[in-house]
CSV table of N, CA and C in Angstrom, one decimal:
chain,number,residue,atom,x,y,z
A,282,MET,N,0.7,-1.1,-0.1
A,282,MET,CA,-0.1,-0.1,0.1
A,282,MET,C,1.0,1.2,0.0
A,283,SER,N,0.3,2.2,-0.6
A,283,SER,CA,1.3,3.4,-0.7
A,283,SER,C,1.3,4.1,0.5
A,284,ASP,N,2.2,5.1,0.7
A,284,ASP,CA,2.1,5.9,1.9
A,284,ASP,C,1.2,7.1,1.8
A,285,ALA,N,0.6,7.3,0.7
A,285,ALA,CA,-0.4,8.4,0.5
A,285,ALA,C,-1.7,8.1,1.2
A,286,PHE,N,-1.9,6.7,1.6
A,286,PHE,CA,-3.1,6.2,2.1
A,286,PHE,C,-2.6,5.3,3.3
A,287,THR,N,-3.1,5.4,4.5
A,287,THR,CA,-2.7,4.6,5.7
A,287,THR,C,-3.9,4.5,6.5
A,288,THR,N,-4.2,3.4,7.1
A,288,THR,CA,-5.4,3.0,7.8
A,288,THR,C,-5.0,2.3,8.9
A,289,GLN,N,-5.9,2.6,10.1
A,289,GLN,CA,-5.7,1.8,11.3
A,289,GLN,C,-7.1,1.7,11.9
A,290,VAL,N,-7.3,0.6,12.7
A,290,VAL,CA,-8.5,0.5,13.3
A,290,VAL,C,-8.1,0.4,15.0
A,291,LEU,N,-8.9,1.6,15.5
A,291,LEU,CA,-8.7,1.7,17.0
A,291,LEU,C,-10.1,0.8,17.6
A,292,ARG,N,-9.8,0.2,18.9
A,292,ARG,CA,-10.7,-0.4,19.5
A,292,ARG,C,-10.9,0.4,20.9
A,293,VAL,N,-12.2,0.7,21.0
A,293,VAL,CA,-12.6,1.5,21.9
A,293,VAL,C,-13.8,0.8,22.8
A,294,THR,N,-13.6,0.7,24.2
A,294,THR,CA,-14.8,0.3,25.0
A,294,THR,C,-15.4,1.4,25.9
A,295,THR,N,-16.6,1.5,25.3
A,295,THR,CA,-17.3,2.5,25.7
A,295,THR,C,-18.0,2.3,27.1
A,296,GLY,N,-18.2,1.1,27.7
A,296,GLY,CA,-18.8,0.8,28.8
A,296,GLY,C,-20.2,0.7,28.7
A,297,SER,N,-20.9,0.7,30.0
A,297,SER,CA,-22.4,0.2,29.9
A,297,SER,C,-23.2,1.5,30.1
A,298,THR,N,-22.7,2.7,29.8
A,298,THR,CA,-23.4,3.9,29.9
A,298,THR,C,-23.3,4.7,28.6
A,299,GLU,N,-24.3,5.5,28.3
A,299,GLU,CA,-24.2,6.4,27.0
A,299,GLU,C,-22.9,7.3,27.3
A,300,THR,N,-22.3,7.4,26.0
A,300,THR,CA,-21.1,8.3,26.2
A,300,THR,C,-20.6,9.1,25.1
A,301,VAL,N,-19.9,10.2,25.4
A,301,VAL,CA,-19.1,10.9,24.3
A,301,VAL,C,-17.8,10.5,24.7
A,302,HIS,N,-17.0,9.8,23.8
A,302,HIS,CA,-15.7,9.4,24.1
A,302,HIS,C,-14.7,10.2,23.1
A,303,ASP,N,-13.8,10.9,23.8
A,303,ASP,CA,-12.9,11.7,23.0
A,303,ASP,C,-11.9,11.0,22.2
A,304,LEU,N,-11.7,11.2,21.0
A,304,LEU,CA,-10.8,10.4,20.3
A,304,LEU,C,-9.7,11.3,19.7
A,305,THR,N,-9.6,12.5,20.0
A,305,THR,CA,-8.7,13.6,19.5
A,305,THR,C,-7.1,13.0,19.7
A,306,ARG,N,-6.9,12.7,20.8
A,306,ARG,CA,-5.4,12.1,21.1
A,306,ARG,C,-5.2,10.9,20.4
A,307,ASP,N,-6.0,10.1,20.1
A,307,ASP,CA,-6.0,8.8,19.3
A,307,ASP,C,-5.6,9.3,17.7
A,308,CYS,N,-6.5,10.2,17.3
A,308,CYS,CA,-6.2,10.6,15.9
A,308,CYS,C,-4.9,11.3,15.8
A,309,GLU,N,-4.5,12.3,16.8
A,309,GLU,CA,-3.3,12.9,16.7
A,309,GLU,C,-2.0,11.9,16.7
A,310,ALA,N,-2.0,10.6,17.7
A,310,ALA,CA,-1.0,9.8,17.6
A,310,ALA,C,-0.9,9.0,16.2
A,311,PHE,N,-2.2,8.8,15.7
A,311,PHE,CA,-2.3,8.1,14.2
A,311,PHE,C,-1.5,9.0,13.3
A,312,LEU,N,-1.9,10.3,13.4
A,312,LEU,CA,-1.2,11.3,12.5
A,312,LEU,C,0.1,11.3,12.5
A,313,ARG,N,0.8,11.3,13.8
A,313,ARG,CA,2.2,11.6,13.8
A,313,ARG,C,3.0,10.5,12.9
A,314,GLU,N,2.6,9.4,12.9
A,314,GLU,CA,3.1,8.3,12.0
A,314,GLU,C,2.5,8.5,10.5
A,315,ALA,N,1.2,8.4,10.5
A,315,ALA,CA,0.6,8.3,9.0
A,315,ALA,C,1.1,9.5,8.2
A,316,ALA,N,0.8,10.7,8.7
A,316,ALA,CA,0.8,11.9,8.0
A,316,ALA,C,2.6,12.4,8.0
A,317,ALA,N,3.2,12.2,9.0
A,317,ALA,CA,4.6,12.5,9.0
A,317,ALA,C,4.8,13.8,8.5
A,318,GLY,N,3.9,14.9,8.9
A,318,GLY,CA,4.3,16.2,8.6
A,318,GLY,C,3.7,16.6,7.2
A,319,ARG,N,2.8,15.7,6.6
A,319,ARG,CA,2.1,16.1,5.4
A,319,ARG,C,1.0,16.6,5.4
A,320,ASP,N,0.4,17.4,4.3
A,320,ASP,CA,-1.0,17.9,4.3
A,320,ASP,C,-1.8,16.6,3.8
A,321,GLY,N,-3.1,16.6,4.1
A,321,GLY,CA,-4.0,15.5,3.6
A,321,GLY,C,-5.3,15.6,4.5
A,322,LEU,N,-6.0,14.4,4.4
A,322,LEU,CA,-7.3,14.2,5.0
A,322,LEU,C,-7.4,13.1,5.9
A,323,LEU,N,-7.8,13.4,7.0
A,323,LEU,CA,-8.2,12.3,8.1
A,323,LEU,C,-9.6,11.9,7.9
A,324,ASN,N,-9.9,10.6,7.8
A,324,ASN,CA,-11.4,10.1,7.7
A,324,ASN,C,-11.5,9.2,8.9
A,325,LEU,N,-12.6,9.4,9.6
A,325,LEU,CA,-13.1,8.5,10.6
A,325,LEU,C,-14.4,7.9,10.1
A,326,PHE,N,-14.3,6.4,10.5
A,326,PHE,CA,-15.7,5.6,10.3
A,326,PHE,C,-16.0,4.6,11.3
A,327,VAL,N,-17.1,4.6,11.8
A,327,VAL,CA,-17.5,3.8,12.8
A,327,VAL,C,-18.4,2.7,12.1
A,328,PRO,N,-17.9,1.5,12.0
A,328,PRO,CA,-18.7,0.5,11.4
A,328,PRO,C,-19.8,-0.2,12.3
A,329,HIS,N,-20.5,0.6,12.7
A,329,HIS,CA,-21.7,0.2,13.9
A,329,HIS,C,-22.9,0.7,13.4
A,330,ALA,N,-23.9,0.1,13.5
A,330,ALA,CA,-25.3,0.9,13.3
A,330,ALA,C,-25.8,1.6,14.3
A,331,THR,N,-25.0,1.7,15.4
A,331,THR,CA,-25.6,2.5,16.6
A,331,THR,C,-24.6,3.4,17.4
A,332,ALA,N,-23.6,3.9,16.5
A,332,ALA,CA,-22.8,5.0,16.9
A,332,ALA,C,-22.5,6.0,15.8
A,333,GLY,N,-21.8,7.2,16.4
A,333,GLY,CA,-21.6,8.1,15.2
A,333,GLY,C,-20.3,8.8,15.8
A,334,ILE,N,-19.9,9.7,15.0
A,334,ILE,CA,-18.7,10.5,15.1
A,334,ILE,C,-19.2,12.1,15.0
A,335,ALA,N,-18.7,12.7,16.1
A,335,ALA,CA,-19.2,14.2,16.3
A,335,ALA,C,-17.9,15.0,16.4
A,336,ILE,N,-17.9,16.2,16.1
A,336,ILE,CA,-16.8,17.1,16.3
A,336,ILE,C,-17.4,18.3,17.3
A,337,LEU,N,-17.0,18.4,18.4
A,337,LEU,CA,-17.7,19.4,19.5
A,337,LEU,C,-16.8,19.5,20.7
A,338,GLU,N,-17.1,20.6,21.5
A,338,GLU,CA,-16.4,20.7,22.6
A,338,GLU,C,-16.6,19.9,23.6
A,339,THR,N,-15.6,19.3,24.4
A,339,THR,CA,-15.7,18.4,25.6
A,339,THR,C,-15.2,19.0,26.9
A,340,GLY,N,-15.8,18.4,27.9
A,340,GLY,CA,-15.2,18.8,29.1
A,340,GLY,C,-15.8,20.1,29.8
A,341,ALA,N,-16.5,21.0,29.0
A,341,ALA,CA,-17.3,22.0,29.6
A,341,ALA,C,-18.7,21.9,29.6
A,342,GLY,N,-19.4,20.5,29.5
A,342,GLY,CA,-20.7,20.4,29.5
A,342,GLY,C,-21.3,20.1,28.3
A,343,SER,N,-20.8,20.2,26.9
A,343,SER,CA,-21.2,20.1,25.8
A,343,SER,C,-21.5,18.7,25.5
A,344,ASP,N,-20.6,17.7,25.8
A,344,ASP,CA,-20.9,16.4,25.7
A,344,ASP,C,-22.1,15.9,26.5
A,345,ASP,N,-22.1,16.3,27.6
A,345,ASP,CA,-23.5,16.1,28.4
A,345,ASP,C,-24.7,16.7,27.8
A,346,ASP,N,-24.6,17.8,27.2
A,346,ASP,CA,-25.5,18.6,26.4
A,346,ASP,C,-26.0,17.8,25.2
A,347,LEU,N,-25.0,17.2,24.5
A,347,LEU,CA,-25.4,16.4,23.3
A,347,LEU,C,-26.3,15.1,23.8
A,348,LEU,N,-25.8,14.5,24.6
A,348,LEU,CA,-26.5,13.2,25.3
A,348,LEU,C,-27.9,13.7,25.7
A,349,ALA,N,-28.1,14.7,26.3
A,349,ALA,CA,-29.5,15.1,26.8
A,349,ALA,C,-30.3,15.5,25.7
A,350,ALA,N,-29.6,16.1,24.7
A,350,ALA,CA,-30.2,16.7,23.4
A,350,ALA,C,-30.9,15.4,22.6
A,351,LEU,N,-29.9,14.2,22.5
A,351,LEU,CA,-30.3,13.0,22.0
A,351,LEU,C,-31.6,12.4,22.7
A,352,HIS,N,-31.5,12.5,23.9
A,352,HIS,CA,-32.6,11.9,24.7
A,352,HIS,C,-34.1,12.6,24.4
A,353,THR,N,-33.9,13.8,24.1
A,353,THR,CA,-35.0,14.7,23.7
A,353,THR,C,-35.4,14.2,22.3
A,354,LEU,N,-34.7,14.2,21.3
A,354,LEU,CA,-34.8,13.9,20.1
A,354,LEU,C,-35.2,12.3,19.9
A,355,LEU,N,-34.5,11.5,20.5
A,355,LEU,CA,-34.6,10.0,20.6
A,355,LEU,C,-35.0,9.3,22.0
A,356,PRO,N,-36.2,9.5,22.5
A,356,PRO,CA,-36.4,8.9,23.8
A,356,PRO,C,-36.2,7.4,23.7
A,357,ALA,N,-35.8,7.0,24.8
A,357,ALA,CA,-35.6,5.6,25.0
A,357,ALA,C,-36.8,4.9,25.7
A,358,ASP,N,-37.8,4.8,24.9
A,358,ASP,CA,-39.1,4.4,25.2
A,358,ASP,C,-39.7,3.2,24.2
A,359,ASP,N,-40.9,2.8,24.4
A,359,ASP,CA,-41.3,1.8,23.5
A,359,ASP,C,-41.9,2.3,22.1
A,360,ARG,N,-41.6,3.5,21.7
A,360,ARG,CA,-42.2,3.8,20.5
A,360,ARG,C,-41.5,3.2,19.2
A,361,TRP,N,-40.3,2.6,19.3
A,361,TRP,CA,-39.4,2.2,18.2
A,361,TRP,C,-39.8,0.9,17.6
A,362,GLN,N,-39.9,0.7,16.4
A,362,GLN,CA,-40.4,-0.5,15.6
A,362,GLN,C,-39.3,-1.5,15.9
A,363,HIS,N,-38.0,-1.2,16.0
A,363,HIS,CA,-36.8,-2.0,16.2
A,363,HIS,C,-36.9,-2.2,17.7
A,364,ARG,N,-36.9,-3.7,18.1
A,364,ARG,CA,-37.3,-3.9,19.5
A,364,ARG,C,-36.4,-4.8,20.3
A,365,HIS,N,-35.3,-5.1,19.7
A,365,HIS,CA,-34.6,-6.1,20.5
A,365,HIS,C,-33.6,-5.4,21.4
A,366,GLY,N,-32.9,-6.1,22.3
A,366,GLY,CA,-32.0,-5.5,23.2
A,366,GLY,C,-32.7,-4.6,24.3
A,367,SER,N,-32.0,-3.7,25.0
A,367,SER,CA,-32.4,-2.9,25.9
A,367,SER,C,-33.6,-2.1,25.6
A,368,PRO,N,-34.6,-1.8,26.5
A,368,PRO,CA,-35.7,-1.0,26.3
A,368,PRO,C,-35.3,0.2,25.6
A,369,GLY,N,-35.9,0.6,24.6
A,369,GLY,CA,-35.8,1.8,23.8
A,369,GLY,C,-34.5,1.7,22.8
A,370,HIS,N,-34.0,0.5,22.7
A,370,HIS,CA,-32.8,0.4,21.8
A,370,HIS,C,-33.0,0.7,20.3
A,371,GLY,N,-34.3,0.7,19.9
A,371,GLY,CA,-34.6,1.0,18.6
A,371,GLY,C,-34.0,2.5,18.4
A,372,ARG,N,-33.9,3.6,19.2
A,372,ARG,CA,-33.4,4.7,19.1
A,372,ARG,C,-32.0,4.8,18.7
A,373,ASP,N,-31.2,3.8,19.1
A,373,ASP,CA,-30.0,3.7,19.1
A,373,ASP,C,-29.5,3.5,17.5
A,374,HIS,N,-30.4,2.7,16.9
A,374,HIS,CA,-30.4,2.4,15.2
A,374,HIS,C,-30.7,3.8,14.5
A,375,VAL,N,-31.5,4.7,15.2
A,375,VAL,CA,-31.8,6.0,14.5
A,375,VAL,C,-30.7,7.0,14.7
A,376,LEU,N,-29.8,6.9,15.7
A,376,LEU,CA,-28.7,7.8,16.0
A,376,LEU,C,-27.8,8.1,14.6
A,377,PRO,N,-27.4,7.1,14.0
A,377,PRO,CA,-26.5,7.6,12.8
A,377,PRO,C,-27.1,8.5,11.9
A,378,ALA,N,-28.4,8.6,11.8
A,378,ALA,CA,-29.1,9.6,10.9
A,378,ALA,C,-28.8,10.9,11.5
A,379,ILE,N,-28.6,11.0,12.7
A,379,ILE,CA,-28.5,12.5,13.3
A,379,ILE,C,-27.1,12.8,13.6
A,380,VAL,N,-26.3,11.7,14.1
A,380,VAL,CA,-24.7,11.7,14.3
A,380,VAL,C,-24.2,10.8,13.5
A,381,PRO,N,-23.7,11.3,12.3
A,381,PRO,CA,-23.3,10.3,11.3
A,381,PRO,C,-22.1,9.5,11.6
A,382,PRO,N,-22.0,8.2,11.2
A,382,PRO,CA,-21.0,7.2,11.6
A,382,PRO,C,-19.6,7.6,10.8
A,383,HIS,N,-19.2,8.8,10.4
A,383,HIS,CA,-18.2,9.4,9.6
A,383,HIS,C,-17.7,10.7,9.9
A,384,ALA,N,-16.7,11.2,9.6
A,384,ALA,CA,-16.3,12.4,9.5
A,384,ALA,C,-14.7,12.6,8.7
A,385,THR,N,-14.7,13.6,8.0
A,385,THR,CA,-13.6,13.9,7.2
A,385,THR,C,-12.9,15.3,7.7
A,386,LEU,N,-11.7,15.3,8.0
A,386,LEU,CA,-10.9,16.5,8.8
A,386,LEU,C,-9.9,16.9,8.1
A,387,PRO,N,-9.5,18.1,7.7
A,387,PRO,CA,-8.3,18.5,7.1
A,387,PRO,C,-7.0,18.3,8.1
A,388,VAL,N,-6.0,17.9,7.5
A,388,VAL,CA,-4.7,17.7,8.1
A,388,VAL,C,-3.7,18.6,7.3
A,389,ILE,N,-3.0,19.5,8.2
A,389,ILE,CA,-2.2,20.6,7.8
A,389,ILE,C,-0.7,20.4,8.4
A,390,GLY,N,0.3,20.0,7.7
A,390,GLY,CA,1.5,19.8,8.3
A,390,GLY,C,1.5,18.6,9.1
A,391,GLY,N,0.6,17.8,9.1
A,391,GLY,CA,0.7,16.5,9.9
A,391,GLY,C,-0.2,16.6,11.0
A,392,SER,N,-1.0,17.8,11.3
A,392,SER,CA,-1.7,18.0,12.5
A,392,SER,C,-3.3,18.0,12.0
A,393,LEU,N,-4.2,17.7,12.9
A,393,LEU,CA,-5.6,18.1,12.5
A,393,LEU,C,-5.7,19.4,12.8
A,394,GLU,N,-6.6,20.0,11.7
A,394,GLU,CA,-6.8,21.5,11.8
A,394,GLU,C,-8.2,21.7,12.5
A,395,LEU,N,-8.1,21.7,13.8
A,395,LEU,CA,-9.4,21.9,14.6
A,395,LEU,C,-9.4,23.2,15.1
A,396,GLY,N,-10.6,23.6,15.4
A,396,GLY,CA,-10.9,24.9,16.2
A,396,GLY,C,-10.5,24.8,17.7
A,397,THR,N,-10.2,25.9,18.3
A,397,THR,CA,-9.7,25.9,19.5
A,397,THR,C,-10.4,24.9,20.6
A,398,TRP,N,-11.6,24.8,20.4
A,398,TRP,CA,-12.4,24.1,21.5
A,398,TRP,C,-12.9,22.7,21.0
A,399,GLN,N,-12.6,22.5,19.7
A,399,GLN,CA,-13.1,21.3,18.9
A,399,GLN,C,-12.2,20.0,19.3
A,400,SER,N,-13.0,18.9,19.6
A,400,SER,CA,-12.5,17.5,19.8
A,400,SER,C,-13.2,16.6,18.9
A,401,VAL,N,-12.6,15.5,18.5
A,401,VAL,CA,-13.1,14.3,17.6
A,401,VAL,C,-13.8,13.4,18.6
A,402,CYS,N,-15.0,13.1,18.4
A,402,CYS,CA,-15.7,12.0,19.6
A,402,CYS,C,-16.5,11.2,19.0
A,403,LEU,N,-16.3,10.0,19.5
A,403,LEU,CA,-17.2,8.6,19.3
A,403,LEU,C,-18.4,9.0,20.3
A,404,VAL,N,-19.8,8.9,19.6
A,404,VAL,CA,-20.9,9.0,20.4
A,404,VAL,C,-21.6,7.6,20.3
A,405,ASP,N,-21.9,7.1,21.6
A,405,ASP,CA,-22.4,5.8,21.7
A,405,ASP,C,-23.6,5.8,22.7
A,406,THR,N,-24.8,5.6,22.1
A,406,THR,CA,-25.9,5.4,23.2
A,406,THR,C,-26.2,4.2,23.4
A,407,ASN,N,-25.6,3.0,22.7
A,407,ASN,CA,-25.9,1.6,22.8
A,407,ASN,C,-25.3,1.0,23.9
A,408,VAL,N,-26.0,0.8,25.2
A,408,VAL,CA,-25.4,0.3,26.2
A,408,VAL,C,-25.2,-1.3,26.2
A,409,ASP,N,-25.8,-1.9,25.0
A,409,ASP,CA,-25.8,-3.2,24.9
A,409,ASP,C,-24.5,-3.8,24.3
A,410,ASN,N,-23.6,-2.8,23.6
A,410,ASN,CA,-22.5,-3.1,22.9
A,410,ASN,C,-21.4,-2.3,23.4
A,411,PRO,N,-20.6,-2.6,24.4
A,411,PRO,CA,-19.6,-1.6,24.8
A,411,PRO,C,-18.1,-1.7,23.9
A,412,ASP,N,-18.1,-2.6,23.0
A,412,ASP,CA,-16.9,-2.7,22.2
A,412,ASP,C,-17.0,-2.3,20.8
A,413,ARG,N,-16.4,-1.2,20.5
A,413,ARG,CA,-16.4,-0.5,19.3
A,413,ARG,C,-15.1,-0.3,18.6
A,414,LYS,N,-15.3,-0.2,17.2
A,414,LYS,CA,-14.1,-0.1,16.4
A,414,LYS,C,-14.4,1.3,15.6
A,415,VAL,N,-13.2,1.9,15.6
A,415,VAL,CA,-13.1,3.3,14.8
A,415,VAL,C,-12.0,3.2,13.7
A,416,ARG,N,-12.4,3.2,12.4
A,416,ARG,CA,-11.3,3.2,11.5
A,416,ARG,C,-10.8,4.7,11.2
A,417,LEU,N,-9.6,4.7,11.2
A,417,LEU,CA,-8.9,6.0,10.9
A,417,LEU,C,-8.2,5.8,9.7
A,418,SER,N,-8.3,6.8,8.6
A,418,SER,CA,-7.6,6.6,7.5
A,418,SER,C,-7.2,8.0,7.1
A,419,PHE,N,-5.8,8.2,6.7
A,419,PHE,CA,-5.2,9.3,6.2
A,419,PHE,C,-4.8,9.1,4.9
A,420,LEU,N,-5.2,10.2,4.0
A,420,LEU,CA,-5.1,10.4,2.6
A,420,LEU,C,-4.2,11.5,2.6
A,421,GLY,N,-2.9,11.4,2.1
A,421,GLY,CA,-1.9,12.3,2.1
A,421,GLY,C,-1.7,12.9,0.7
A,422,GLY,N,-1.3,14.2,0.6
A,422,GLY,CA,-0.9,14.6,-0.8
A,422,GLY,C,0.6,14.4,-1.2
């Protein structure tokens, strides 16, 4: 495989509660080797039907606000047609339509080009599956 395209799979354990898991340091570590100072694009993809990738501020309450907003938009009750798993699990399968399972970010000089307060996060509301994979791919120029 050419060094123009490099990929790696992260394994993330999200636990038994809904979570916003910060992946920024993992992305930066991947880019130190994969980008090696070059410009390009970082793509993240979550191959799960019940998780997504979000770019948002963490640590100041925005991550909890996101989970609260998702509870308002997607209540964990019996309204969902998809009914296996924990009560309200059908909502987890709607999540990727709101928080997509992918993101593509600019890389300049080997570093993520994020805003001051932005972080790259895995959003997981599925308490039935704590083991997640996140594919990081760098396409360099």
